GROMACS .gro file of C-alpha atoms in nm:
model
  316
    1MET     CA    1  -0.004   2.321  -0.275
    2SER     CA    2   0.022   1.971  -0.430
    3ILE     CA    3   0.161   1.692  -0.212
    4ARG     CA    4   0.289   1.511  -0.553
    5PRO     CA    5   0.622   1.433  -0.479
    6PRO     CA    6   0.888   1.558  -0.728
    7LEU     CA    7   1.134   1.312  -0.853
    8GLU     CA    8   1.440   1.450  -0.668
    9ASP     CA    9   1.242   1.375  -0.336
   10ILE     CA   10   1.174   1.027  -0.456
   11ARG     CA   11   1.544   0.971  -0.531
   12ALA     CA   12   1.640   1.140  -0.197
   13ALA     CA   13   1.404   0.887  -0.027
   14ALA     CA   14   1.580   0.597  -0.223
   15GLU     CA   15   1.916   0.722  -0.071
   16ARG     CA   16   1.768   0.711   0.293
   17LEU     CA   17   1.636   0.373   0.235
   18LYS     CA   18   1.954   0.211   0.140
   19GLY     CA   19   2.038  -0.049   0.409
   20VAL     CA   20   1.695  -0.020   0.549
   21ALA     CA   21   1.437  -0.142   0.285
   22VAL     CA   22   1.505  -0.427   0.078
   23ARG     CA   23   1.529  -0.385  -0.298
   24THR     CA   24   1.237  -0.644  -0.391
   25PRO     CA   25   1.268  -0.850  -0.694
   26LEU     CA   26   1.037  -0.889  -0.983
   27VAL     CA   27   0.952  -1.234  -1.065
   28PRO     CA   28   0.701  -1.377  -1.289
   29LEU     CA   29   0.357  -1.489  -1.194
   30HIS     CA   30   0.376  -1.854  -1.252
   31SER     CA   31   0.097  -1.979  -1.500
   32TYR     CA   32   0.048  -2.310  -1.689
   33ASP     CA   33   0.091  -2.147  -2.022
   34ASP     CA   34   0.436  -1.993  -1.904
   35ASP     CA   35   0.337  -1.642  -1.985
   36ARG     CA   36   0.621  -1.436  -1.843
   37ARG     CA   37   0.483  -1.088  -1.898
   38THR     CA   38   0.301  -1.061  -1.580
   39LEU     CA   39   0.553  -0.999  -1.299
   40LEU     CA   40   0.527  -0.962  -0.922
   41LYS     CA   41   0.698  -0.666  -0.712
   42LEU     CA   42   0.746  -0.868  -0.382
   43GLU     CA   43   0.714  -0.597  -0.115
   44ASN     CA   44   0.611  -0.868   0.113
   45LEU     CA   45   0.977  -0.931   0.150
   46GLN     CA   46   1.043  -0.608   0.334
   47PRO     CA   47   1.164  -0.638   0.711
   48ILE     CA   48   0.819  -0.580   0.849
   49GLY     CA   49   0.645  -0.771   0.554
   50SER     CA   50   0.505  -0.481   0.372
   51PHE     CA   51   0.580  -0.168   0.149
   52LYS     CA   52   0.488   0.053   0.434
   53LEU     CA   53   0.826   0.061   0.561
   54ARG     CA   54   0.946   0.277   0.263
   55GLY     CA   55   0.704   0.572   0.316
   56ILE     CA   56   0.700   0.558   0.681
   57PHE     CA   57   1.075   0.525   0.738
   58ASN     CA   58   1.166   0.789   0.473
   59ALA     CA   59   0.916   1.017   0.676
   60VAL     CA   60   1.075   0.964   1.013
   61ALA     CA   61   1.407   1.000   0.882
   62SER     CA   62   1.317   1.333   0.737
   63ARG     CA   63   1.207   1.475   1.057
   64THR     CA   64   1.465   1.653   1.283
   65PRO     CA   65   1.601   1.478   1.603
   66GLU     CA   66   1.398   1.722   1.819
   67GLN     CA   67   1.093   1.621   1.631
   68ARG     CA   68   1.154   1.241   1.665
   69ALA     CA   69   1.224   1.279   2.029
   70ARG     CA   70   0.851   1.376   2.102
   71GLY     CA   71   0.759   1.016   1.999
   72LEU     CA   72   0.592   0.913   1.670
   73SER     CA   73   0.220   0.887   1.601
   74THR     CA   74   0.004   0.771   1.334
   75THR     CA   75  -0.332   0.579   1.244
   76SER     CA   76  -0.335   0.244   1.079
   77SER     CA   77  -0.511  -0.072   1.025
   78GLY     CA   78  -0.190  -0.250   1.079
   79ASN     CA   79   0.092  -0.233   0.833
   80THR     CA   80   0.146   0.137   0.895
   81ALA     CA   81   0.153   0.085   1.263
   82GLN     CA   82   0.418  -0.191   1.216
   83ALA     CA   83   0.633   0.045   0.992
   84LEU     CA   84   0.609   0.320   1.238
   85ALA     CA   85   0.720   0.088   1.534
   86TRP     CA   86   0.984  -0.051   1.351
   87SER     CA   87   1.116   0.295   1.270
   88GLY     CA   88   1.069   0.415   1.627
   89ARG     CA   89   1.293   0.127   1.733
   90TYR     CA   90   1.558   0.207   1.489
   91PHE     CA   91   1.580   0.574   1.606
   92GLY     CA   92   1.515   0.468   1.989
   93VAL     CA   93   1.182   0.678   2.020
   94PRO     CA   94   0.841   0.564   2.122
   95ALA     CA   95   0.571   0.496   1.858
   96ARG     CA   96   0.214   0.476   1.889
   97SER     CA   97  -0.093   0.420   1.634
   98LEU     CA   98  -0.460   0.471   1.665
   99MET     CA   99  -0.607   0.147   1.501
  100PRO     CA  100  -0.965   0.033   1.443
  101ASP     CA  101  -1.076  -0.217   1.680
  102THR     CA  102  -1.133  -0.451   1.412
  103ALA     CA  103  -0.776  -0.455   1.298
  104PRO     CA  104  -0.647  -0.810   1.261
  105ILE     CA  105  -0.513  -0.936   1.579
  106ALA     CA  106  -0.186  -1.056   1.394
  107LYS     CA  107  -0.103  -0.703   1.296
  108VAL     CA  108  -0.168  -0.559   1.644
  109ARG     CA  109   0.055  -0.822   1.788
  110ALA     CA  110   0.305  -0.742   1.544
  111MET     CA  111   0.331  -0.365   1.617
  112GLU     CA  112   0.356  -0.448   1.980
  113ALA     CA  113   0.647  -0.690   1.898
  114TYR     CA  114   0.840  -0.424   1.724
  115GLY     CA  115   0.795  -0.203   2.059
  116GLY     CA  116   0.484   0.018   1.950
  117THR     CA  117   0.186   0.089   2.133
  118PRO     CA  118  -0.155   0.018   1.952
  119ILE     CA  119  -0.457   0.232   2.064
  120LEU     CA  120  -0.760   0.047   1.972
  121ILE     CA  121  -1.073   0.269   1.903
  122PRO     CA  122  -1.382   0.230   1.684
  123GLY     CA  123  -1.305   0.257   1.298
  124ALA     CA  124  -1.535   0.567   1.277
  125GLU     CA  125  -1.319   0.732   1.548
  126VAL     CA  126  -1.010   0.678   1.356
  127PHE     CA  127  -1.133   0.828   1.030
  128ARG     CA  128  -1.267   1.131   1.230
  129PHE     CA  129  -0.941   1.172   1.370
  130MET     CA  130  -0.784   1.188   1.018
  131THR     CA  131  -1.082   1.416   0.863
  132GLU     CA  132  -1.057   1.659   1.164
  133HIS     CA  133  -0.682   1.677   1.171
  134GLY     CA  134  -0.669   1.562   1.536
  135TRP     CA  135  -0.297   1.507   1.519
  136GLU     CA  136  -0.283   1.892   1.545
  137ASN     CA  137  -0.385   1.865   1.921
  138GLU     CA  138  -0.140   1.579   2.026
  139PRO     CA  139   0.230   1.624   2.139
  140TYR     CA  140   0.375   1.348   1.909
  141ALA     CA  141   0.532   1.386   1.562
  142PHE     CA  142   0.259   1.265   1.349
  143ILE     CA  143   0.341   1.071   1.046
  144HIS     CA  144   0.053   1.075   0.790
  145PRO     CA  145  -0.033   0.730   0.655
  146TRP     CA  146  -0.152   0.865   0.324
  147THR     CA  147   0.039   1.172   0.211
  148GLU     CA  148   0.410   1.065   0.282
  149MET     CA  149   0.450   0.933  -0.100
  150ALA     CA  150   0.811   0.993  -0.166
  151GLY     CA  151   0.918   0.675   0.010
  152ALA     CA  152   0.645   0.460  -0.174
  153GLY     CA  153   0.774   0.626  -0.496
  154THR     CA  154   1.101   0.426  -0.493
  155ILE     CA  155   0.915   0.118  -0.589
  156GLY     CA  156   0.836   0.305  -0.916
  157LEU     CA  157   1.210   0.371  -0.962
  158GLU     CA  158   1.299   0.013  -0.890
  159ILE     CA  159   1.027  -0.133  -1.153
  160LEU     CA  160   1.163   0.102  -1.432
  161GLU     CA  161   1.523   0.012  -1.379
  162ASP     CA  162   1.434  -0.352  -1.360
  163CYS     CA  163   1.168  -0.373  -1.631
  164PRO     CA  164   1.195  -0.072  -1.862
  165ASP     CA  165   0.966  -0.196  -2.118
  166VAL     CA  166   0.667  -0.233  -1.858
  167ASP     CA  167   0.334  -0.151  -2.013
  168THR     CA  168   0.123  -0.153  -1.707
  169ILE     CA  169   0.157  -0.112  -1.328
  170ILE     CA  170  -0.124  -0.237  -1.099
  171VAL     CA  171  -0.125  -0.102  -0.736
  172PRO     CA  172  -0.387  -0.170  -0.472
  173ILE     CA  173  -0.526   0.136  -0.334
  174GLY     CA  174  -0.639   0.226   0.023
  175GLY     CA  175  -0.549   0.574   0.144
  176GLY     CA  176  -0.346   0.642  -0.168
  177GLY     CA  177  -0.007   0.693  -0.056
  178LEU     CA  178   0.141   0.405  -0.240
  179SER     CA  179  -0.037   0.452  -0.571
  180GLY     CA  180   0.028   0.836  -0.548
  181GLY     CA  181   0.394   0.771  -0.481
  182VAL     CA  182   0.453   0.491  -0.756
  183GLY     CA  183   0.234   0.695  -1.008
  184SER     CA  184   0.447   1.021  -0.943
  185ALA     CA  185   0.760   0.832  -0.997
  186ILE     CA  186   0.654   0.653  -1.325
  187LYS     CA  187   0.487   0.950  -1.474
  188ALA     CA  188   0.785   1.153  -1.446
  189LEU     CA  189   1.005   0.903  -1.579
  190LYS     CA  190   0.785   0.722  -1.842
  191PRO     CA  191   0.441   0.865  -1.875
  192SER     CA  192   0.330   0.611  -2.131
  193VAL     CA  193   0.297   0.348  -1.869
  194ARG     CA  194  -0.061   0.277  -1.783
  195MET     CA  195  -0.116   0.317  -1.399
  196VAL     CA  196  -0.407   0.095  -1.269
  197LEU     CA  197  -0.550   0.123  -0.917
  198ALA     CA  198  -0.690  -0.206  -0.776
  199GLU     CA  199  -0.980  -0.173  -0.538
  200PRO     CA  200  -1.217  -0.417  -0.387
  201PHE     CA  201  -1.603  -0.391  -0.486
  202GLY     CA  202  -1.677  -0.386  -0.120
  203CYS     CA  203  -1.492  -0.050  -0.070
  204PRO     CA  204  -1.471   0.144  -0.393
  205THR     CA  205  -1.390   0.473  -0.248
  206MET     CA  206  -1.151   0.588  -0.538
  207PHE     CA  207  -1.382   0.433  -0.812
  208GLU     CA  208  -1.676   0.630  -0.674
  209SER     CA  209  -1.461   0.950  -0.636
  210ARG     CA  210  -1.358   0.939  -0.983
  211LYS     CA  211  -1.702   0.887  -1.120
  212ALA     CA  212  -1.825   1.195  -0.903
  213GLU     CA  213  -1.508   1.386  -1.001
  214HIS     CA  214  -1.462   1.480  -0.659
  215PRO     CA  215  -1.365   1.287  -0.310
  216VAL     CA  216  -1.648   1.094  -0.169
  217SER     CA  217  -1.705   0.842   0.130
  218VAL     CA  218  -1.832   0.494   0.104
  219VAL     CA  219  -1.939   0.207   0.335
  220CYS     CA  220  -1.665  -0.081   0.347
  221SER     CA  221  -1.729  -0.425   0.375
  222THR     CA  222  -1.427  -0.641   0.226
  223ILE     CA  223  -1.183  -0.895   0.338
  224CYS     CA  224  -0.921  -0.643   0.214
  225ASP     CA  225  -0.852  -0.471   0.553
  226GLY     CA  226  -0.542  -0.313   0.444
  227VAL     CA  227  -0.734  -0.098   0.188
  228ALA     CA  228  -1.048  -0.059   0.362
  229VAL     CA  229  -1.026   0.315   0.363
  230PRO     CA  230  -1.382   0.474   0.327
  231ILE     CA  231  -1.254   0.827   0.235
  232VAL     CA  232  -1.004   0.972   0.005
  233ILE     CA  233  -0.882   1.324   0.129
  234PRO     CA  234  -0.893   1.595  -0.128
  235GLU     CA  235  -0.502   1.630  -0.159
  236VAL     CA  236  -0.480   1.252  -0.230
  237PHE     CA  237  -0.763   1.258  -0.480
  238GLU     CA  238  -0.578   1.547  -0.653
  239VAL     CA  239  -0.261   1.359  -0.694
  240LEU     CA  240  -0.420   1.035  -0.798
  241GLN     CA  241  -0.632   1.218  -1.064
  242GLU     CA  242  -0.308   1.328  -1.212
  243VAL     CA  243  -0.124   0.988  -1.223
  244ALA     CA  244  -0.382   0.703  -1.233
  245ASP     CA  245  -0.527   0.591  -1.566
  246ASP     CA  246  -0.787   0.369  -1.434
  247VAL     CA  247  -0.938   0.209  -1.141
  248VAL     CA  248  -1.037  -0.175  -1.153
  249LEU     CA  249  -1.284  -0.316  -0.890
  250VAL     CA  250  -1.233  -0.671  -0.776
  251SER     CA  251  -1.443  -0.916  -0.584
  252ASP     CA  252  -1.338  -1.083  -0.255
  253ASP     CA  253  -1.369  -1.415  -0.425
  254ALA     CA  254  -1.144  -1.320  -0.696
  255VAL     CA  255  -0.890  -1.198  -0.418
  256LYS     CA  256  -0.900  -1.522  -0.252
  257SER     CA  257  -0.846  -1.681  -0.590
  258ALA     CA  258  -0.545  -1.483  -0.636
  259MET     CA  259  -0.416  -1.555  -0.286
  260LYS     CA  260  -0.453  -1.913  -0.335
  261ARG     CA  261  -0.259  -1.895  -0.663
  262LEU     CA  262   0.020  -1.698  -0.514
  263ALA     CA  263   0.065  -1.930  -0.237
  264LEU     CA  264   0.062  -2.269  -0.435
  265ARG     CA  265   0.224  -2.159  -0.762
  266ASN     CA  266   0.464  -1.894  -0.652
  267LYS     CA  267   0.504  -1.977  -0.269
  268VAL     CA  268   0.414  -1.629  -0.206
  269VAL     CA  269   0.232  -1.547   0.106
  270ALA     CA  270  -0.017  -1.235   0.004
  271GLU     CA  271  -0.264  -1.072   0.239
  272PRO     CA  272  -0.593  -1.004   0.063
  273SER     CA  273  -0.517  -0.637   0.009
  274ALA     CA  274  -0.166  -0.763  -0.178
  275ALA     CA  275  -0.358  -1.002  -0.398
  276LEU     CA  276  -0.587  -0.736  -0.503
  277SER     CA  277  -0.326  -0.643  -0.788
  278VAL     CA  278  -0.296  -1.002  -0.907
  279ALA     CA  279  -0.675  -1.028  -0.910
  280ALA     CA  280  -0.716  -0.714  -1.105
  281ALA     CA  281  -0.453  -0.821  -1.368
  282LEU     CA  282  -0.613  -1.136  -1.434
  283SER     CA  283  -0.954  -0.956  -1.510
  284ILE     CA  284  -0.784  -0.749  -1.778
  285PRO     CA  285  -0.705  -0.925  -2.111
  286ALA     CA  286  -0.327  -0.998  -2.138
  287ASP     CA  287  -0.277  -0.845  -2.474
  288GLU     CA  288  -0.468  -0.514  -2.344
  289ARG     CA  289  -0.226  -0.478  -2.048
  290GLY     CA  290   0.102  -0.605  -2.223
  291THR     CA  291   0.399  -0.645  -1.974
  292THR     CA  292   0.236  -0.583  -1.649
  293VAL     CA  293   0.390  -0.536  -1.285
  294CYS     CA  294   0.155  -0.623  -0.997
  295VAL     CA  295   0.274  -0.481  -0.661
  296ILE     CA  296   0.240  -0.723  -0.383
  297THR     CA  297   0.193  -0.497  -0.097
  298GLY     CA  298   0.249  -0.716   0.203
  299GLY     CA  299   0.198  -1.054   0.363
  300SER     CA  300   0.063  -0.986   0.705
  301ILE     CA  301  -0.231  -1.218   0.737
  302ASP     CA  302  -0.420  -1.425   1.008
  303PRO     CA  303  -0.270  -1.784   0.965
  304ALA     CA  304  -0.631  -1.956   1.042
  305PHE     CA  305  -0.764  -1.742   0.764
  306PHE     CA  306  -0.485  -1.800   0.535
  307ALA     CA  307  -0.514  -2.182   0.590
  308SER     CA  308  -0.895  -2.150   0.536
  309VAL     CA  309  -0.843  -2.002   0.172
  310LEU     CA  310  -0.564  -2.264   0.071
  311THR     CA  311  -0.783  -2.554   0.180
  312ASP     CA  312  -1.122  -2.426   0.043
  313GLU     CA  313  -1.165  -2.663  -0.260
  314SER     CA  314  -1.438  -2.435  -0.402
  315ILE     CA  315  -1.163  -2.149  -0.461
  316GLU     CA  316  -0.984  -2.221  -0.800
   0.00000   0.00000   0.00000
């Protein structure tokens, strides 16, 4: 059974998210030649600073009160954990997340600030928990970080409403929930739109899986911690094969350049994973991609690292 969300589920998610998630704006990527055909979907403006609130809150709101009362659980490198903690506080129930012990401390502290409990374990254990369905043996209501796609699909609805002539949408890909959700909405409403997934060279999970025509695992080494997912599960791979037109690989140096450009020209704080979409767009000739929307997924970033990127004169 496919986990690809039908359009009616995405529209139902949009109703649940009213008054909770921000309807984020589309703004031009500022450039010296005043090209206004590259637009930014600013999901860093969500209450938790990430698009993850859409999918996680919708999933939690869809559970019964009895299920929520058991407490909420997920796995995350940071943004999903924050979304779950925020949602748990909203419904007055506890929330916890298994997190790799390499997760950025700023994201760990943010989850705690929202009232959640981070459980730090080795990254390999987190992914083993996911591949072996470890949540089946725990009492919590588990919210899957990658398969709850309907809430993320509301981004696609908003893009088409605000920019009906869009030609290309570029989405960073980690576990695949965002790209699967956005792609499901877009392909249901305007199949001609080109869906491009942006992935770091240092963690090319979907790129290699598409090349092999089946899910594969890779070794990840990248500054883009939010998408450093070394596996793509089969049910997500199936959806992405249906809705994605291409995967573009981006170097960490290009990501840093995009982060700096977003900060200095657009005054937008984008974490490395979020800047992937802009870096990917800039690697594709403008006349090839046409009117383009880059999803800026979040702005949860260590201040010292962000400052180092902005002050590094070797980064253009």
